[in-house]
PDB file of C-alpha atoms in Angstrom:
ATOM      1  CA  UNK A   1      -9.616 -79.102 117.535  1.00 34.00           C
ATOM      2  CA  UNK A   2     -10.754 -78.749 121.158  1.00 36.00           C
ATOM      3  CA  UNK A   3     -14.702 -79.033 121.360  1.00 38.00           C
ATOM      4  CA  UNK A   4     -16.618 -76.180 122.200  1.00 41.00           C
ATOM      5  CA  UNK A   5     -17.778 -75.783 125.932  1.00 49.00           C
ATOM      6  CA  UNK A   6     -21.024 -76.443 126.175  1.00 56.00           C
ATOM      7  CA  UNK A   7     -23.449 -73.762 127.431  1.00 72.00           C
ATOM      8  CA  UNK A   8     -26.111 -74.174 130.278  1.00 87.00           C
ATOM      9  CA  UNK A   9     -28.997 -72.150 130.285  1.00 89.00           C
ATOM     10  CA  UNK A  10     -27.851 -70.112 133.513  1.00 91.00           C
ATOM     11  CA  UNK A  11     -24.865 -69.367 131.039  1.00 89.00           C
ATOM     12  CA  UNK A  12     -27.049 -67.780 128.617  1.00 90.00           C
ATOM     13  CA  UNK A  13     -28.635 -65.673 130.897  1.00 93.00           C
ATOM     14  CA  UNK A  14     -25.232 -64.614 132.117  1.00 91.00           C
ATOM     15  CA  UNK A  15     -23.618 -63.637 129.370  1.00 87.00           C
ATOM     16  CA  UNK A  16     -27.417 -62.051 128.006  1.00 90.00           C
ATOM     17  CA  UNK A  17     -26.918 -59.687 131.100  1.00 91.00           C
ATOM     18  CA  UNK A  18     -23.274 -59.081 131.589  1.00 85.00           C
ATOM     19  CA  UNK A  19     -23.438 -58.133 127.528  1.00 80.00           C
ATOM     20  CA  UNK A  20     -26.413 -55.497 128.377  1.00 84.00           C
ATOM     21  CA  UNK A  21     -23.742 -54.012 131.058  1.00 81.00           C
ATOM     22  CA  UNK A  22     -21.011 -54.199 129.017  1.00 69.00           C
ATOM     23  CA  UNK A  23     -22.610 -52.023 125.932  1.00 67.00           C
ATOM     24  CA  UNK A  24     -24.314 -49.554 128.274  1.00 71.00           C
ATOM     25  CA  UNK A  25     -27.960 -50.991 128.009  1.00 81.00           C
ATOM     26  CA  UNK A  26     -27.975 -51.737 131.836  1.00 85.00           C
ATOM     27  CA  UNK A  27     -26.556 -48.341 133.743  1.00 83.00           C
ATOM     28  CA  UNK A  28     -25.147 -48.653 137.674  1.00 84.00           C
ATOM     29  CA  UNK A  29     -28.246 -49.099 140.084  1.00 88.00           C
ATOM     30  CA  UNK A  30     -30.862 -49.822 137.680  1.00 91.00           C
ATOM     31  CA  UNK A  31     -32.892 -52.681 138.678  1.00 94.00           C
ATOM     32  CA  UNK A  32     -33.123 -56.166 136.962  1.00 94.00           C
ATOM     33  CA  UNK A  33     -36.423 -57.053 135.352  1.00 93.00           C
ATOM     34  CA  UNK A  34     -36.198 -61.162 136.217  1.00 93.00           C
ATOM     35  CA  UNK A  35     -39.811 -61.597 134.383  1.00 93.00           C
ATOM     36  CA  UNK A  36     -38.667 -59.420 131.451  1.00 94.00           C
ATOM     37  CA  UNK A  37     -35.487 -61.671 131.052  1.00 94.00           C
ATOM     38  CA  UNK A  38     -37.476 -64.936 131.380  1.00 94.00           C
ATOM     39  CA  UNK A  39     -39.897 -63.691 128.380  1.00 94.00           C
ATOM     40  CA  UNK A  40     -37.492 -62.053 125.881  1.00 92.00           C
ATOM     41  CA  UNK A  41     -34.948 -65.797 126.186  1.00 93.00           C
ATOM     42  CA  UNK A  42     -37.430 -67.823 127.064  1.00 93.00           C
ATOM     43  CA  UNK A  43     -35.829 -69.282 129.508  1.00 91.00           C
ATOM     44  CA  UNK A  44     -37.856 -70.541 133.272  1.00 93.00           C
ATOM     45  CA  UNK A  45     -37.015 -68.470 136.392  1.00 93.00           C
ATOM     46  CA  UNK A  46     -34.665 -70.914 137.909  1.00 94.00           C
ATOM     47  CA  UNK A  47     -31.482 -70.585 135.477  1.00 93.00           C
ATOM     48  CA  UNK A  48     -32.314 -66.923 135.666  1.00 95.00           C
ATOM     49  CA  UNK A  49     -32.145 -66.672 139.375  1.00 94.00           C
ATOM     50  CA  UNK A  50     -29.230 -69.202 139.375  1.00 95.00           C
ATOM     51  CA  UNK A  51     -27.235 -66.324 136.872  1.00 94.00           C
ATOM     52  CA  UNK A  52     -28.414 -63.392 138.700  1.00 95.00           C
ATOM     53  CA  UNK A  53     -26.953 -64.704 141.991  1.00 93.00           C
ATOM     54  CA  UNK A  54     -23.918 -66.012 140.084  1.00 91.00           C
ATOM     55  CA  UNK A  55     -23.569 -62.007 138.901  1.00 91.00           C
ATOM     56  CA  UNK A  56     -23.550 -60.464 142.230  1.00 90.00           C
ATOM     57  CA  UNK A  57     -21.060 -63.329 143.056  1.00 87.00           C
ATOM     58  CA  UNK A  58     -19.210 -61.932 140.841  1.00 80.00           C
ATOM     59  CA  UNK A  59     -19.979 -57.963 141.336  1.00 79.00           C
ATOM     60  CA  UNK A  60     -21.462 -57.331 138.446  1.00 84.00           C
ATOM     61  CA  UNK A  61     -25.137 -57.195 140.369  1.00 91.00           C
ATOM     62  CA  UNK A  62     -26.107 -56.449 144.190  1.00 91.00           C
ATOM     63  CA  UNK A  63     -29.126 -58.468 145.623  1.00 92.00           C
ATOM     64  CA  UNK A  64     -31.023 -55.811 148.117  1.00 92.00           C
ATOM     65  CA  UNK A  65     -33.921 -57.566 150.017  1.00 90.00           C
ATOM     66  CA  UNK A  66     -37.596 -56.777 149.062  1.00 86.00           C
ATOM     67  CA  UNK A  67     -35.417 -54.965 146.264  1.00 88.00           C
ATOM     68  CA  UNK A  68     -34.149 -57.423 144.179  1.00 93.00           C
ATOM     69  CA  UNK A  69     -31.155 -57.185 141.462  1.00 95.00           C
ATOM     70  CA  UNK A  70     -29.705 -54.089 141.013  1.00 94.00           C
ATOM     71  CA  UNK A  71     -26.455 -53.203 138.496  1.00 90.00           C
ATOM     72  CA  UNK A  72     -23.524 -52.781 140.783  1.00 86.00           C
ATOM     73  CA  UNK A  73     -22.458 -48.874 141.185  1.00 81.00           C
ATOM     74  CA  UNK A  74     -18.578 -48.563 140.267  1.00 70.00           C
ATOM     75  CA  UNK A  75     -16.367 -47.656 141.858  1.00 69.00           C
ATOM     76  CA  UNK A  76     -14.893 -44.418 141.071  1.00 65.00           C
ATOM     77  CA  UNK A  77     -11.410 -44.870 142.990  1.00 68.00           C
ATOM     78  CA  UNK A  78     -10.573 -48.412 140.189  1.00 73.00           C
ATOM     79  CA  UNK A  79     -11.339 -46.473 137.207  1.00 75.00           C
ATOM     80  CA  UNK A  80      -8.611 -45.286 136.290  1.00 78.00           C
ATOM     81  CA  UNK A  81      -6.914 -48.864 137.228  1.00 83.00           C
ATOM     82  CA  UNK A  82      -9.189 -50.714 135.279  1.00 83.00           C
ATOM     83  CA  UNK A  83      -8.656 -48.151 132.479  1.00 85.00           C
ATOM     84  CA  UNK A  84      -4.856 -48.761 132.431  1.00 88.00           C
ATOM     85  CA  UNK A  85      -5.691 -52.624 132.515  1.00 92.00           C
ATOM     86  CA  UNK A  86      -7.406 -52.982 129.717  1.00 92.00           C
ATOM     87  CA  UNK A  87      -5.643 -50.469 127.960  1.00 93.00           C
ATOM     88  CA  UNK A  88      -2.404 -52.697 128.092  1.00 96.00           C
ATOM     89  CA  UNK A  89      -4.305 -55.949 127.553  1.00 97.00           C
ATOM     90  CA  UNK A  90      -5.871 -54.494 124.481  1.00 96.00           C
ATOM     91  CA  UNK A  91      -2.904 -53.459 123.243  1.00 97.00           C
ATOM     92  CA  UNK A  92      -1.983 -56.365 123.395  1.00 98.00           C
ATOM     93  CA  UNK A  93      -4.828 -58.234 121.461  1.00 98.00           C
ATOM     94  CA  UNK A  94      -4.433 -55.958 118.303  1.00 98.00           C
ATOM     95  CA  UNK A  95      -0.782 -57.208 117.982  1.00 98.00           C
ATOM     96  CA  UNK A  96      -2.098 -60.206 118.127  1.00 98.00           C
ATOM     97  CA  UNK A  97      -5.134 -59.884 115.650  1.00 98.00           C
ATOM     98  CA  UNK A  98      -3.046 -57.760 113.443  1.00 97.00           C
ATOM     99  CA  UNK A  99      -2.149 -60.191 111.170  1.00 96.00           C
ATOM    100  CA  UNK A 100      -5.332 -62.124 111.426  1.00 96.00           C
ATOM    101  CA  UNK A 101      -8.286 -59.490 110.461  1.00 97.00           C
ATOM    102  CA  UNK A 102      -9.515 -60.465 107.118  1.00 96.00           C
ATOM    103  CA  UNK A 103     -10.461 -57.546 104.394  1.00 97.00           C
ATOM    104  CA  UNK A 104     -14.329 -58.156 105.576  1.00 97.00           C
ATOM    105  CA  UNK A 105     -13.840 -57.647 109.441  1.00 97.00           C
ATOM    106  CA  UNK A 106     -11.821 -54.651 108.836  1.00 98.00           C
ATOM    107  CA  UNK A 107     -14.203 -53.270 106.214  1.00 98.00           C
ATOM    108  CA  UNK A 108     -16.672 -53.854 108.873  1.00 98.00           C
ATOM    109  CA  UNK A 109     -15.149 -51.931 111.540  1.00 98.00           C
ATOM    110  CA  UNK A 110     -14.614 -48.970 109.099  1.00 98.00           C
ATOM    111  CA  UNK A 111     -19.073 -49.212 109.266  1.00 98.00           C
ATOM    112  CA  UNK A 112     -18.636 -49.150 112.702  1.00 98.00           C
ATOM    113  CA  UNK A 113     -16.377 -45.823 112.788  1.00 98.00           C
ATOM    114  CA  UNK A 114     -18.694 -44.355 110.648  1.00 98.00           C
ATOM    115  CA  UNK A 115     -22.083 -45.515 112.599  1.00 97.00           C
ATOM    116  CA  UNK A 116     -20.316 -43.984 115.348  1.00 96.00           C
ATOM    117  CA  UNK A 117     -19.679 -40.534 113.557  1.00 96.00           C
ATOM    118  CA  UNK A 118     -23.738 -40.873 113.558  1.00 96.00           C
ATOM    119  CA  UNK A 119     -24.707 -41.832 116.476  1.00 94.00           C
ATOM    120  CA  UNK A 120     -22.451 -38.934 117.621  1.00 93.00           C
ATOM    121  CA  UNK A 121     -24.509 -36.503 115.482  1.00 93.00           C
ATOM    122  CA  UNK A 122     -28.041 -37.766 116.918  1.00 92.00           C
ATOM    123  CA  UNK A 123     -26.323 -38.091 120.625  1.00 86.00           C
ATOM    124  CA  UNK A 124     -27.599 -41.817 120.499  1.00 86.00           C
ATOM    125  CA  UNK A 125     -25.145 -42.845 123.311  1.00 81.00           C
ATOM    126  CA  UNK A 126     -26.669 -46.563 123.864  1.00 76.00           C
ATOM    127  CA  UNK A 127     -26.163 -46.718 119.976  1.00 86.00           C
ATOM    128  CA  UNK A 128     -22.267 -45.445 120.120  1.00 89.00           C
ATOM    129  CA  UNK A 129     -21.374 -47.493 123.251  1.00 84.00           C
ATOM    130  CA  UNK A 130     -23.083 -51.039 121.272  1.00 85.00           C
ATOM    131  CA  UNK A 131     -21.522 -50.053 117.935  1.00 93.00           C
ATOM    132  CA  UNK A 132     -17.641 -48.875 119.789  1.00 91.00           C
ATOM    133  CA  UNK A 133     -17.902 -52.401 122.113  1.00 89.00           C
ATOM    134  CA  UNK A 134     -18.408 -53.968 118.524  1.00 93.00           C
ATOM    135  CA  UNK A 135     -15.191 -52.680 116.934  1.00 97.00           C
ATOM    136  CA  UNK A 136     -12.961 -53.469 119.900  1.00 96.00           C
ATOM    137  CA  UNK A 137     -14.474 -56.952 120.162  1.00 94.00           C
ATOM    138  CA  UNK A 138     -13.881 -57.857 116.745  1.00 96.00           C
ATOM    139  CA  UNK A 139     -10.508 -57.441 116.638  1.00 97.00           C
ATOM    140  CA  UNK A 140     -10.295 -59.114 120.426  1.00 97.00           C
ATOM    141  CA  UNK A 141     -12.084 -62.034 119.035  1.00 96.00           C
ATOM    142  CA  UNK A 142      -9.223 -61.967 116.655  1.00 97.00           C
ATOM    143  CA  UNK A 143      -6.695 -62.346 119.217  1.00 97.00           C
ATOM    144  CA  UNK A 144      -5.922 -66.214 119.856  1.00 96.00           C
ATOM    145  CA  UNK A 145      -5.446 -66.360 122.876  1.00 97.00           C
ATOM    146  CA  UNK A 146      -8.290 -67.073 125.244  1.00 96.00           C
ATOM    147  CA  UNK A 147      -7.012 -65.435 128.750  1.00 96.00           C
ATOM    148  CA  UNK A 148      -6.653 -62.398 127.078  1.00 97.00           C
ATOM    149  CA  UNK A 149     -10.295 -62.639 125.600  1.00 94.00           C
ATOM    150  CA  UNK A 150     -11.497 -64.211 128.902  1.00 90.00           C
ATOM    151  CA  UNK A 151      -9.297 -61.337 131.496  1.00 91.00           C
ATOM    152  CA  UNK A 152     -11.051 -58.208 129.343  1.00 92.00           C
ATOM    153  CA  UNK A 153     -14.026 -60.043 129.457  1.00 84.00           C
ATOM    154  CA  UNK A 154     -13.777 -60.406 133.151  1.00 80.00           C
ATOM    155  CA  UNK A 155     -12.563 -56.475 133.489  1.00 82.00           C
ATOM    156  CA  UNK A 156     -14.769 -54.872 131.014  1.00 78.00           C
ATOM    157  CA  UNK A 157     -18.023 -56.746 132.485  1.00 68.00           C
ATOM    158  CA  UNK A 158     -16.989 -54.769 135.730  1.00 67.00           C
ATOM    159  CA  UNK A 159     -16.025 -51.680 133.936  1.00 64.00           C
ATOM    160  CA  UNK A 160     -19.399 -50.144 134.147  1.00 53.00           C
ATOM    161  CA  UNK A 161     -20.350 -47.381 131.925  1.00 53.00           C
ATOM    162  CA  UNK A 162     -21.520 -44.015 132.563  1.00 48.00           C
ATOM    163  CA  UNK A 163     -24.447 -43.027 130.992  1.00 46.00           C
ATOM    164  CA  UNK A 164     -22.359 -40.069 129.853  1.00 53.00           C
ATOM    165  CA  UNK A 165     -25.280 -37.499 130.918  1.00 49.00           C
ATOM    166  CA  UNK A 166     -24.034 -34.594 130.548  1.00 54.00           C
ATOM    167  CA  UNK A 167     -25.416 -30.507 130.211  1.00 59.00           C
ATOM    168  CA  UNK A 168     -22.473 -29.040 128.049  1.00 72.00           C
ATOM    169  CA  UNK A 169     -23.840 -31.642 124.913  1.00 76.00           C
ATOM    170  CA  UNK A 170     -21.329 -29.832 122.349  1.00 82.00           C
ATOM    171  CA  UNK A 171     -18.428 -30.668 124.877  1.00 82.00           C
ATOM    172  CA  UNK A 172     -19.703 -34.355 124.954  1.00 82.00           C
ATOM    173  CA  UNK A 173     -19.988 -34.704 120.967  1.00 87.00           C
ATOM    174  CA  UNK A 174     -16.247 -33.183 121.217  1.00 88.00           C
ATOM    175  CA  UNK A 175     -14.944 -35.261 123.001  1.00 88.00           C
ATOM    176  CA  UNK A 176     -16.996 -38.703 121.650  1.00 90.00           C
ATOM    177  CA  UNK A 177     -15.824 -37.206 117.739  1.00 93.00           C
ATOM    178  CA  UNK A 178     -11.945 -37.398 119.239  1.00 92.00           C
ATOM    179  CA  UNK A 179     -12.264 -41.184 120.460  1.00 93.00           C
ATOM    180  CA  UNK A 180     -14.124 -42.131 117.370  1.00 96.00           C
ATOM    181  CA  UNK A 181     -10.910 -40.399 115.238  1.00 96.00           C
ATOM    182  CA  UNK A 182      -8.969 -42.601 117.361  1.00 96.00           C
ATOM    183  CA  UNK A 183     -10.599 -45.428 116.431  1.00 97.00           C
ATOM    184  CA  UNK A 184     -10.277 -44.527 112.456  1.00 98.00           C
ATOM    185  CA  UNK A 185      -6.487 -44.360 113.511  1.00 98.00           C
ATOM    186  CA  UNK A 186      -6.354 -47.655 114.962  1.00 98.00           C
ATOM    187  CA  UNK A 187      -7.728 -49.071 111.907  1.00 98.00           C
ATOM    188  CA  UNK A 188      -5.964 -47.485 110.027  1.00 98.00           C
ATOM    189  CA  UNK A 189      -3.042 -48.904 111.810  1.00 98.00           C
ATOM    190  CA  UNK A 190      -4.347 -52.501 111.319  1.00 98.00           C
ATOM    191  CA  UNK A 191      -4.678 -52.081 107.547  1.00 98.00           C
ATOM    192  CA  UNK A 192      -0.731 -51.316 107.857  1.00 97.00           C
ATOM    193  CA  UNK A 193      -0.431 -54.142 110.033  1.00 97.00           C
ATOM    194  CA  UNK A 194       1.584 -51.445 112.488  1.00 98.00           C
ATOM    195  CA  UNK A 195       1.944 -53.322 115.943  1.00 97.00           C
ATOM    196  CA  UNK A 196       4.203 -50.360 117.555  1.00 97.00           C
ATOM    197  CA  UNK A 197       1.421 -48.044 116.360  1.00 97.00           C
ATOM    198  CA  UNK A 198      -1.057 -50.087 117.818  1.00 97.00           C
ATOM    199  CA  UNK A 199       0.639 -50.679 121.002  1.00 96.00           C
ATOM    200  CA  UNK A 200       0.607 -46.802 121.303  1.00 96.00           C
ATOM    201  CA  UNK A 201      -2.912 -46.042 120.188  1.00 96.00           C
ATOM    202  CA  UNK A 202      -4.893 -48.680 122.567  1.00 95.00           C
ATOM    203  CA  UNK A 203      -2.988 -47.684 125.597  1.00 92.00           C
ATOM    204  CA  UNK A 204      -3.584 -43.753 125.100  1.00 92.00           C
ATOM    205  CA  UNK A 205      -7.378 -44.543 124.037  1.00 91.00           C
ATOM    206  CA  UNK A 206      -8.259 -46.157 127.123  1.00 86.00           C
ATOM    207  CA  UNK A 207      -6.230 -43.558 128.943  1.00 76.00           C
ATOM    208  CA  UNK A 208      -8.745 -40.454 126.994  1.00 53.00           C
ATOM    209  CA  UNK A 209     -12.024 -42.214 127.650  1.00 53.00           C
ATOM    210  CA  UNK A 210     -10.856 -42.400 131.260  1.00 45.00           C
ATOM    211  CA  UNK A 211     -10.209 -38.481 131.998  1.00 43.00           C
ATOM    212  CA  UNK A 212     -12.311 -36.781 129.622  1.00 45.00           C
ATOM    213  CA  UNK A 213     -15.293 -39.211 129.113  1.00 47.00           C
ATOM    214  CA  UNK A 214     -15.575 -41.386 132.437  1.00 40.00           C
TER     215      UNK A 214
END
């Protein structure tokens, strides 16, 4: 059994941040609170400056002088292409997982699905985007293989959300209520142990949330 890597601090504090981009908790151009980050892991400012430079090495952050860390805006022309990437790479990691879930992880994303019909209902959107990052992950986690884990890592910590702000709310709970049925079918297509319907479902999922959501 290969040992497990171990983790520095400036790791931590990575993977602390790039997690609060990933789920929507950090938004494009809000700015990094370095002291709040140091007090909530209680961790010294010199692994935390260490990550946060790291992150902006890495796009994920942009250092502005007298400024300090901001969230990196994205870039509207690569959506779509980072859509279609990690639409095909997630395909990808279902077949994989598919005959790996165990009857608890899959009752557990059917909590998810519904937690999502909820959040929906209350418009909590930091809520929905934590609890539908949670359902794909599981089954990711699932996977096996660790460059497709590590490559949607790498393109989902980029794939900055929206913050789905929006005036037309019943169009937005429309559309949010048609991903989250698209998530019941994708479970519902792990239960069956489906690959082909997998395949299918991932690829046009990724492909909704990018024209009617992103």
């Amino acid at each position: 059994m290969e040992a497990p890597r171990y983790r520095s601090l400036k790791d931590h504090v990575y993977d602390y941040i790039a997690q609060k981009i990933q789920d929507g908790t950090l938004l494009p151009n809000q700015k990094i609170n370095e002291a709040e980050i140091c007090k909530k892991l209680d961790i010294s400012r010199t692994p935390t400056r260490e990550a946060l430079f790291q992150l902006a090495s890495d796009n994920l952050l942009q250092y502005i002088p007298r400024r300090g860390f901001i969230v990196t805006p994205f870039d509207a022309g690569k959506k779509l292409e980072f859509s279609q990437a990690i639409g095909v790479l997630e395909a990808l990691a279902a077949t994989l997982a598919a005959d790996h879930l165990k009857p608890s992880e899959l009752l557990e994303m059917e909590t998810l699905v519904v937690r999502m019909d909820e959040d929906i209902s209350q418009l909590d959107l930091a809520a929905y985007n934590k609890n539908q990052y949670q359902f794909h992950n599981l089954y990711i986690q699932r996977c096996g293989n660790a460059t497709v884990i590590e490559m949607l890592n790498t393109l989902k910590n980029s794939f900055i959300r929206q913050s789905y702000a929006s005036d037309n709310k019943p169009k937005l709970s429309e559309v949010l209520l048609e991903v989250n049925e698209e998530h019941r079918q994708i479970l519902s297509a792990f239960r069956a142990k489906d690959k082909l319907t997998l395949e299918s479902l991932l690829k046009h999922h990724w492909r909704i949330i990018d024209n009617d959501m992103l």
